XYZ file of N, CA, C and O in Angstrom:
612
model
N 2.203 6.981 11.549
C 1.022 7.238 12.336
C 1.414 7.833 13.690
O 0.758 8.648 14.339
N 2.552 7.307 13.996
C 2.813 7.955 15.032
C 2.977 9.356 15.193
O 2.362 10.094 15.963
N 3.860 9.637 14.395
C 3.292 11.451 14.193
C 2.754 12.080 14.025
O 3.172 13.235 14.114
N 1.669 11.877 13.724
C 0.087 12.546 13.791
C 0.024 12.016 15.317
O 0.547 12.862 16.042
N -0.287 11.270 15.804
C -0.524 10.984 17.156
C 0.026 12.005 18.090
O -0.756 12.633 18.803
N 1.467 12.249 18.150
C 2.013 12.880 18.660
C 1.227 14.036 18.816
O 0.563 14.585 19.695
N 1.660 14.264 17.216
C 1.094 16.416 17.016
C -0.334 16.407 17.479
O -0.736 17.407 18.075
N -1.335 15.167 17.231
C -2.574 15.152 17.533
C -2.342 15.518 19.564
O -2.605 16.693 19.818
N -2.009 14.850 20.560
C -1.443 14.960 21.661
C -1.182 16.650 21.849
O -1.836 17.341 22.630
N -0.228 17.098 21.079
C 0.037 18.271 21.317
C -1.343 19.346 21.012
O -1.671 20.156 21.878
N -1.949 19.266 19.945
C -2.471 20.250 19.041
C -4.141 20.091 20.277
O -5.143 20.801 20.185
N -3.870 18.756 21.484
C -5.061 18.908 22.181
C -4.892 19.467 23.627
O -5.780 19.893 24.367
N -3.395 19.358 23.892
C -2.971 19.825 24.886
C -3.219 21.227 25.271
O -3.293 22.133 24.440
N -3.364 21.414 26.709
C -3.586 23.246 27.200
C -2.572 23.843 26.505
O -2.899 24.988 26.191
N -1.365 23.512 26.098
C -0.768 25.188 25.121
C -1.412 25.333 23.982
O -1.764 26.427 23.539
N -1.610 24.224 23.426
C -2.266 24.874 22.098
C -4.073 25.719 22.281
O -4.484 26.711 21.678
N -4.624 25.077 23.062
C -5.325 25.632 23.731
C -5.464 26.806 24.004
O -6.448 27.457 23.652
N -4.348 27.337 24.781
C -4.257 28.659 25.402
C -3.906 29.464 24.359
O -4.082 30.682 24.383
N -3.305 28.728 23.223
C -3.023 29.910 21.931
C -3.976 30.005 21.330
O -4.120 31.125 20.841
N -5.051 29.029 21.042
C -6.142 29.590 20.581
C -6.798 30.359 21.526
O -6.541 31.494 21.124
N -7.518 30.492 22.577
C -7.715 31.478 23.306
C -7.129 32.674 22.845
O -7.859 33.660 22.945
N -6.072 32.843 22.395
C -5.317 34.333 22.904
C -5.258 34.939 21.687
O -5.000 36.141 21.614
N -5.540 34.013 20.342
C -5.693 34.593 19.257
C -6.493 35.471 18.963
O -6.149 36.574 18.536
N -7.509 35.161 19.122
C -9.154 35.734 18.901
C -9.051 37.076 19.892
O -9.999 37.861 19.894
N -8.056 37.289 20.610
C -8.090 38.353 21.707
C -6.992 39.524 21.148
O -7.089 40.751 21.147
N -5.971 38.680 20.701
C -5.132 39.414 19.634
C -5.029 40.030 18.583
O -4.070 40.731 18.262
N -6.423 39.737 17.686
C -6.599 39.549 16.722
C -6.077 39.478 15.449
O -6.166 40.098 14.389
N -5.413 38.369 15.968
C -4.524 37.973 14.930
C -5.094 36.942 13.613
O -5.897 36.012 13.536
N -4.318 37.573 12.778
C -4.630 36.428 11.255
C -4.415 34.923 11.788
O -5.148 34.049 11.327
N -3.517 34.621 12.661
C -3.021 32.801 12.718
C -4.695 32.056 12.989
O -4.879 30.840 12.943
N -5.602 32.899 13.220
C -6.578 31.714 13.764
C -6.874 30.734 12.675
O -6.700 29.545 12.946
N -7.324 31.082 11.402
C -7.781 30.187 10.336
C -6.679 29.572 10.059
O -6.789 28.364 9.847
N -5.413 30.141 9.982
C -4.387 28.891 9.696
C -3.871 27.655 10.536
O -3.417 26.584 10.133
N -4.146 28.279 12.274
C -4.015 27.043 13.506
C -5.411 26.507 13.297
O -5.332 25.323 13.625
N -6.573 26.751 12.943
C -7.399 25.754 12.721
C -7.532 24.761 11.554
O -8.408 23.903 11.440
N -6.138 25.114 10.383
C -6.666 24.507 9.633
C -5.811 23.658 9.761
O -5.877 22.468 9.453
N -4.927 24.257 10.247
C -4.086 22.767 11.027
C -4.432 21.414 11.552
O -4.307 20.198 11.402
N -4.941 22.374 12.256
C -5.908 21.557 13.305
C -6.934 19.970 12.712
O -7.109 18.782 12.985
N -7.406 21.163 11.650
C -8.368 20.050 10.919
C -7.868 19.333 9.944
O -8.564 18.372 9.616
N -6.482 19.553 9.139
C -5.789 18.458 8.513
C -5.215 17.597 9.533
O -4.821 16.526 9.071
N -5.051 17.746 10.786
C -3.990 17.028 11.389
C -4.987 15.865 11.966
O -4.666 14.678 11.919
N -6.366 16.372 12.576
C -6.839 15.507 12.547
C -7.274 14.138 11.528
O -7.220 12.914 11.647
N -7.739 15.128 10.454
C -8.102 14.007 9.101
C -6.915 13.055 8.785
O -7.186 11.956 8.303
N -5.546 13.411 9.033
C -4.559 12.484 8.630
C -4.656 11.719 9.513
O -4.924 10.606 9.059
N -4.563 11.729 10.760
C -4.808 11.057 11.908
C -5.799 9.658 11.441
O -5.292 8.567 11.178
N -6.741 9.830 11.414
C -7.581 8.969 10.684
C -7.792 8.295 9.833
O -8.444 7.252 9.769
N -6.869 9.240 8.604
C -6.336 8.291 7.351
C -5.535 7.408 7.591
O -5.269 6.332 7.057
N -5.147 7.976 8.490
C -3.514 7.070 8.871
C -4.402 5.734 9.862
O -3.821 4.650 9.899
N -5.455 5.827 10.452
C -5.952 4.453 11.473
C -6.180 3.647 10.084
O -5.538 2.725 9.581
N -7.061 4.177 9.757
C -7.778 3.510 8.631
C -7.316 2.892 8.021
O -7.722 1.731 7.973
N -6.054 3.358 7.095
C -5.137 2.594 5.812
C -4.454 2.063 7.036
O -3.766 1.176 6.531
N -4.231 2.039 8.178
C -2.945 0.927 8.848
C -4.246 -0.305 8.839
O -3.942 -1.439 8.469
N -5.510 -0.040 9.213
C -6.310 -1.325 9.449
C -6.560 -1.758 8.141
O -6.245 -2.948 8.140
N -7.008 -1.397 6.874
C -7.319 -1.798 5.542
C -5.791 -2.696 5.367
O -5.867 -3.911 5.178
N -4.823 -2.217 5.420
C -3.918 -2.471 4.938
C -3.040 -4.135 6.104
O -2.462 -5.184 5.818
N -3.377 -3.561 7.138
C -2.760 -5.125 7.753
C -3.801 -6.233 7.342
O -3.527 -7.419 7.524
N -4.781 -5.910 6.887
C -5.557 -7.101 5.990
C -4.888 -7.815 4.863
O -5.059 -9.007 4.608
N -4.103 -6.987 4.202
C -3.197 -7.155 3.423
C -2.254 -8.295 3.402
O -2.040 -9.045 2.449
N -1.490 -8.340 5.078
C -0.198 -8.722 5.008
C 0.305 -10.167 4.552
O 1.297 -10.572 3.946
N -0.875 -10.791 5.139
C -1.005 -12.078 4.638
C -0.848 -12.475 3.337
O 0.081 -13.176 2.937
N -1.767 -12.024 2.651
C -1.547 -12.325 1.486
C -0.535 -11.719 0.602
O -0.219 -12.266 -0.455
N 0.104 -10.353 1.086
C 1.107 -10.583 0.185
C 2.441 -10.784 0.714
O 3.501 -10.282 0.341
N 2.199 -11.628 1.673
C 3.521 -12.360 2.160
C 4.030 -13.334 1.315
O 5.233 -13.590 1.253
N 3.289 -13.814 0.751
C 3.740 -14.587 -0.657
C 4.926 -13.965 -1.754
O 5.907 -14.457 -2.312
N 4.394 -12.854 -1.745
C 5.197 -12.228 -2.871
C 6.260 -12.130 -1.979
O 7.266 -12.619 -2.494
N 6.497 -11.625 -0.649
C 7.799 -11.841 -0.497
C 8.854 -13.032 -0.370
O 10.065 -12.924 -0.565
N 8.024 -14.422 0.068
C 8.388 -15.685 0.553
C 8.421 -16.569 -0.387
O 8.917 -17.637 -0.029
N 8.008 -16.503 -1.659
C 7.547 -17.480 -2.452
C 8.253 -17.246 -3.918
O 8.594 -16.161 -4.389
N 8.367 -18.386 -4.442
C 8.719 -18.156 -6.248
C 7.416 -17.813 -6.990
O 6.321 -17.868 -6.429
N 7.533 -17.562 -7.896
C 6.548 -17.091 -8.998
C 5.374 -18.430 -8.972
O 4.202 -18.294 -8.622
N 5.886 -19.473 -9.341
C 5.206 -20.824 -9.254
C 4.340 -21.090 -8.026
O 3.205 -21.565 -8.004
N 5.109 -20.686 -7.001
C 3.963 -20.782 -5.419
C 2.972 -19.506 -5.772
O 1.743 -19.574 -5.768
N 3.688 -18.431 -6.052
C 2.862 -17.212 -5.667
C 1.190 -17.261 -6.784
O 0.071 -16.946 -6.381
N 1.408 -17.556 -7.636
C -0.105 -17.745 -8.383
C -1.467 -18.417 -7.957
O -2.575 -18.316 -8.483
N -0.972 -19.292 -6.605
C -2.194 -19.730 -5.820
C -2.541 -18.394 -4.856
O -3.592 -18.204 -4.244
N -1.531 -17.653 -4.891
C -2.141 -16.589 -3.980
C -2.936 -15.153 -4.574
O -3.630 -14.375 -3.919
N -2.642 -15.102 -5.798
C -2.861 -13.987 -6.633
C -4.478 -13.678 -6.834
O -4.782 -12.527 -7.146
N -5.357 -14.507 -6.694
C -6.922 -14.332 -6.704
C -7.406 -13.999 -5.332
O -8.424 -13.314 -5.229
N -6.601 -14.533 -3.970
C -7.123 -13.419 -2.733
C -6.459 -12.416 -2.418
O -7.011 -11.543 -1.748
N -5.100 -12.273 -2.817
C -4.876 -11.428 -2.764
C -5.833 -10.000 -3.688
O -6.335 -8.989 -3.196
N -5.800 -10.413 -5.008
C -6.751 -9.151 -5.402
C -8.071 -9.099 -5.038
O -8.665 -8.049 -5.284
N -8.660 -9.986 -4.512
C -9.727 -9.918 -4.429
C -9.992 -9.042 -2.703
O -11.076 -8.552 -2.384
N -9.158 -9.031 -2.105
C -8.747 -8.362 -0.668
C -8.507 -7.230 -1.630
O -9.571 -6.626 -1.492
N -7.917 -6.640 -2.386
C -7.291 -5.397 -2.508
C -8.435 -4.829 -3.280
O -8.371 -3.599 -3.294
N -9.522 -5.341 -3.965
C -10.987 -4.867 -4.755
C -11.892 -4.441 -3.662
O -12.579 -3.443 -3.881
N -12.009 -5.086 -2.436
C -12.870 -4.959 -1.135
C -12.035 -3.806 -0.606
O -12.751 -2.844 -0.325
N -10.958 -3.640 -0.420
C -10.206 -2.358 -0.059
C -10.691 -0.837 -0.489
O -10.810 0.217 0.137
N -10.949 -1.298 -2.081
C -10.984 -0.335 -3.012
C -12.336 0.163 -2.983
O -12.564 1.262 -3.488
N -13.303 -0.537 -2.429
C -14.829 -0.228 -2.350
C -15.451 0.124 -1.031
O -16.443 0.841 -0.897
N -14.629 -0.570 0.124
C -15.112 -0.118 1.320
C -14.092 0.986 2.089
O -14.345 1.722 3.043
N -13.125 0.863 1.491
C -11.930 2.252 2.411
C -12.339 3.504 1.521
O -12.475 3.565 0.299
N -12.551 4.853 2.858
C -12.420 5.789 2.111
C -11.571 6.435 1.339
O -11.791 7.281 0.473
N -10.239 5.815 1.845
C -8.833 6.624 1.371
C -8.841 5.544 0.124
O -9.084 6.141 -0.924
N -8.641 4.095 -0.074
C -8.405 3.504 -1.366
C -9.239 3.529 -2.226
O -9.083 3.091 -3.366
N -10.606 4.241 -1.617
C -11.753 4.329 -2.802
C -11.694 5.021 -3.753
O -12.715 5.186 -4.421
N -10.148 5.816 -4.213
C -9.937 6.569 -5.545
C -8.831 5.822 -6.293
O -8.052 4.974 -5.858
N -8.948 6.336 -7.515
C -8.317 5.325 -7.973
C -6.859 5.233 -8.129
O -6.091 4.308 -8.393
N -6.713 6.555 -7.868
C -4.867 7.152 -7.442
C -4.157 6.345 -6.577
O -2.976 6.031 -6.727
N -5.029 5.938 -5.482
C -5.038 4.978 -4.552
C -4.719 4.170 -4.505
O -3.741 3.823 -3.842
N -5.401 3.491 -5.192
C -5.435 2.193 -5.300
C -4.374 1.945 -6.704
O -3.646 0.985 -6.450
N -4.183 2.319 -7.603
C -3.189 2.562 -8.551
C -2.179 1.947 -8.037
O -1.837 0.781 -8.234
N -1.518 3.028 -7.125
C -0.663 3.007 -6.672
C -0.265 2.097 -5.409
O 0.867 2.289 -4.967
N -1.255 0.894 -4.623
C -1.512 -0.127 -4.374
C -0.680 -1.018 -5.053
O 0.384 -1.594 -4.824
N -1.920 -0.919 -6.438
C -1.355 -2.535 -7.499
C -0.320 -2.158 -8.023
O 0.312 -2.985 -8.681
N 0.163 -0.834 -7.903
C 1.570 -1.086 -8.431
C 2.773 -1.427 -7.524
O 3.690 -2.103 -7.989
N 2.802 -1.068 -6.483
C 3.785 -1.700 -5.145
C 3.570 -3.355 -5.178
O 4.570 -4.031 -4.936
N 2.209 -4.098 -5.490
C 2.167 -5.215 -5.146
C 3.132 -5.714 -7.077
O 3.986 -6.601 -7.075
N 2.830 -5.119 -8.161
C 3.148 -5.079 -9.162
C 4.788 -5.286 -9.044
O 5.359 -6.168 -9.685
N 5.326 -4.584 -8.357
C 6.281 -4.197 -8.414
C 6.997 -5.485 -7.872
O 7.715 -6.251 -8.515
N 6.611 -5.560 -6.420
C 7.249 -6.787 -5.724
C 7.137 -7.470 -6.564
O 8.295 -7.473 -6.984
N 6.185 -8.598 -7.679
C 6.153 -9.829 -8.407
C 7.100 -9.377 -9.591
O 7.536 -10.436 -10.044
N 7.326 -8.931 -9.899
C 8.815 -7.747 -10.804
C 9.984 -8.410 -10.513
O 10.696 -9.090 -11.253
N 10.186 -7.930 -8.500
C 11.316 -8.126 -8.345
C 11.561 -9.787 -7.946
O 12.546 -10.501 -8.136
N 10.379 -10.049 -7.381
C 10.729 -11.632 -7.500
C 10.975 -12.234 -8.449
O 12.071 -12.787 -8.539
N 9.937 -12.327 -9.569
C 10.452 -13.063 -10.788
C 11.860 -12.962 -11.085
O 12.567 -13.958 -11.242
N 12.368 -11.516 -11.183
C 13.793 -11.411 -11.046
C 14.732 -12.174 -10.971
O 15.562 -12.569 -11.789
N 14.492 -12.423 -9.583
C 15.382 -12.484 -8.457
C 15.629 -14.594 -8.814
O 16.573 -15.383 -8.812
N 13.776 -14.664 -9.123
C 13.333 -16.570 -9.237
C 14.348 -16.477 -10.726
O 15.124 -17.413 -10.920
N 14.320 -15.829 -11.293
C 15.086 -16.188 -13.148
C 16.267 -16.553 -12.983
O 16.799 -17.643 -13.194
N 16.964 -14.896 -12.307
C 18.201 -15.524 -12.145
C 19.358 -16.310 -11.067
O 20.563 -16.483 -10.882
N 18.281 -16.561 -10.644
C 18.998 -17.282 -9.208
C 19.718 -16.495 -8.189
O 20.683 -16.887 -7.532
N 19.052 -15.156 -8.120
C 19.994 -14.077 -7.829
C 21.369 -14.060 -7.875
O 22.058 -13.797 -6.890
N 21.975 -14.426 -9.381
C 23.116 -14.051 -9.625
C 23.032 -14.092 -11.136
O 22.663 -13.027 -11.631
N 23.202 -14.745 -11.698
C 23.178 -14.834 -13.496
C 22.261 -15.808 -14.188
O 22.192 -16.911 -13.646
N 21.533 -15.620 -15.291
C 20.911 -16.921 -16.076
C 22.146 -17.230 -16.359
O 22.319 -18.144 -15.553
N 23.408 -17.090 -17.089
C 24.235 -17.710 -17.536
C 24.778 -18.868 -16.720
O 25.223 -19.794 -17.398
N 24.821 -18.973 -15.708
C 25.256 -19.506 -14.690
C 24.214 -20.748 -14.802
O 24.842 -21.768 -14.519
N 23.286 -20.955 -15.012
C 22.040 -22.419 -15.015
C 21.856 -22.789 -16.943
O 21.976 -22.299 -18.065
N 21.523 -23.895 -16.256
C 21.376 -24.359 -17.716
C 19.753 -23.561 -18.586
O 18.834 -23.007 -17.983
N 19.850 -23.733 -19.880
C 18.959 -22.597 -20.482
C 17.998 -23.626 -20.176
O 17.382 -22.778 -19.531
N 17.155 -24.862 -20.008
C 16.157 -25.191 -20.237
C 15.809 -24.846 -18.606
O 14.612 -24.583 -18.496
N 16.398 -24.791 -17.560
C 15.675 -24.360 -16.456
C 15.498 -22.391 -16.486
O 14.871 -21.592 -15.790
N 16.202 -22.295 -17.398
C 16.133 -20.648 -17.261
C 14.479 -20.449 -18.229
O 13.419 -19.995 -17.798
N 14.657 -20.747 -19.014
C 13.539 -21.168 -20.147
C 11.744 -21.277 -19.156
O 10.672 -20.701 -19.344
N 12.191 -22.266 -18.168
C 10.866 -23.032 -17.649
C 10.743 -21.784 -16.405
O 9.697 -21.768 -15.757
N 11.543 -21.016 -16.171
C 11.594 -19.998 -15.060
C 10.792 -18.747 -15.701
O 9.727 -18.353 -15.226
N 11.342 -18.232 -16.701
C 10.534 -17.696 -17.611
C 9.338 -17.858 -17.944
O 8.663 -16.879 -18.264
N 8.915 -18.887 -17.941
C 7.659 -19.336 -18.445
C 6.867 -19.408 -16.902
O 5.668 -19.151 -17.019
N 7.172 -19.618 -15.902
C 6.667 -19.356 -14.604
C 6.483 -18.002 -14.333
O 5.515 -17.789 -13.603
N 7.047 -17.113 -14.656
C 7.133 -15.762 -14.528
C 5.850 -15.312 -15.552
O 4.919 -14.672 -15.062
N 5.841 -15.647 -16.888
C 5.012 -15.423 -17.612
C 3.219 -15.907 -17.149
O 2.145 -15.352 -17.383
N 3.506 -16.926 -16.559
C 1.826 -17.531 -15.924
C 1.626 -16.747 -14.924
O 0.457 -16.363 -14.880
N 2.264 -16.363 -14.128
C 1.922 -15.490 -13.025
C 1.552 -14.569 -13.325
O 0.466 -14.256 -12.838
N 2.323 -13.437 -14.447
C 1.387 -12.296 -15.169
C -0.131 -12.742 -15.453
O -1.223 -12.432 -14.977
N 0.298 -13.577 -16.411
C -1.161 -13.785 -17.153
C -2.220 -14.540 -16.233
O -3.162 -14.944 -16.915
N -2.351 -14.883 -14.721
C -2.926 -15.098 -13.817
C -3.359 -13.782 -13.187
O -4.500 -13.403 -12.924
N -2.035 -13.089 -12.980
C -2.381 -11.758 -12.439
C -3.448 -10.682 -12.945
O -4.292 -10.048 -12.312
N -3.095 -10.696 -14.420
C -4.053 -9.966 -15.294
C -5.428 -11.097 -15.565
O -6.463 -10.495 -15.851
N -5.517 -12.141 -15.529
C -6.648 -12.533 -15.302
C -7.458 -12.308 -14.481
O -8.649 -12.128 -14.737
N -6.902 -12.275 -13.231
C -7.930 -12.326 -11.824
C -8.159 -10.606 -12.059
O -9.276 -10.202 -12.383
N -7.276 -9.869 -11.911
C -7.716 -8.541 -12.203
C -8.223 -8.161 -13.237
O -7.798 -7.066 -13.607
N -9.032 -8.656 -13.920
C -9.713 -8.339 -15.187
C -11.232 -8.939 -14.691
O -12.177 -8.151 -14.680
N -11.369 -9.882 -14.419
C -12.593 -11.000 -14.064
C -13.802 -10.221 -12.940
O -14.781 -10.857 -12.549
């Protein structure tokens, strides 16, 4: 965001200014392309407020997925989606579904690497005995099928 800010700063500043002025006098082709600059740089600008505010709504809840085993994280999995469905209906940028796709799959992803990480003790199943590897598994498995519950409902 900050770089849109920046270029936004610049693109309002008297040089850019004075180059538009001097275009239209020049008559040069750059005008439609410095304006269209202009007008993407703004719109990102905005995308960029927007998804930083939609999105620190977020953090909370999926601080879990980073802090937590599979077993903690399933009390969190129904506000968390249910924050990321309100995302999807009131943000203009997550209101497609490319968007938001690509949302549940980053949050997808993290419960991936945790389960992982919860199976093998971040080092080997071989290394633990199979009936706790077994019951780890099976924690990993409820959390899906929680996950795909609440996101189905």
């Amino acid at each position: 965001m900050y770089f849109f800010n920046d270029l936004l700063d610049q693109l309002k500043g008297p040089d850019f200014n004075a180059v538009l002025n001097v275009l239209p006098m020049a008559s040069s082709k750059l005008i439609k392309s410095c304006n269209e600059v202009h007008r993407r740089v703004i719109n990102g600008v905005k995308e960029a407020e927007a998804n930083s505010c939609y999105l620190s709504s977020l953090v909370k809840h999926c601080d879990h997925l980073y802090k937590n085993d599979p077993v903690s994280m399933v009390g969190a999995i129904p506000r968390l989606i249910f924050a990321m469905k309100i995302i999807h209906r009131i943000s203009p940028h997550y209101g497609t579904s490319e968007k938001i796709t690509l949302l549940f799959g980053k949050v997808t992803n993290q419960m991936i690497t945790a389960c992982k990480a919860y199976i093998s003790n971040n080092g080997s199943i071989w290394d633990q005995p199979q009936r706790v590897v077994v019951d780890k598994i099976k924690a990993a498995i409820h959390l899906n099928q929680e996950y795909q519950r609440v996101y189905y409902d």
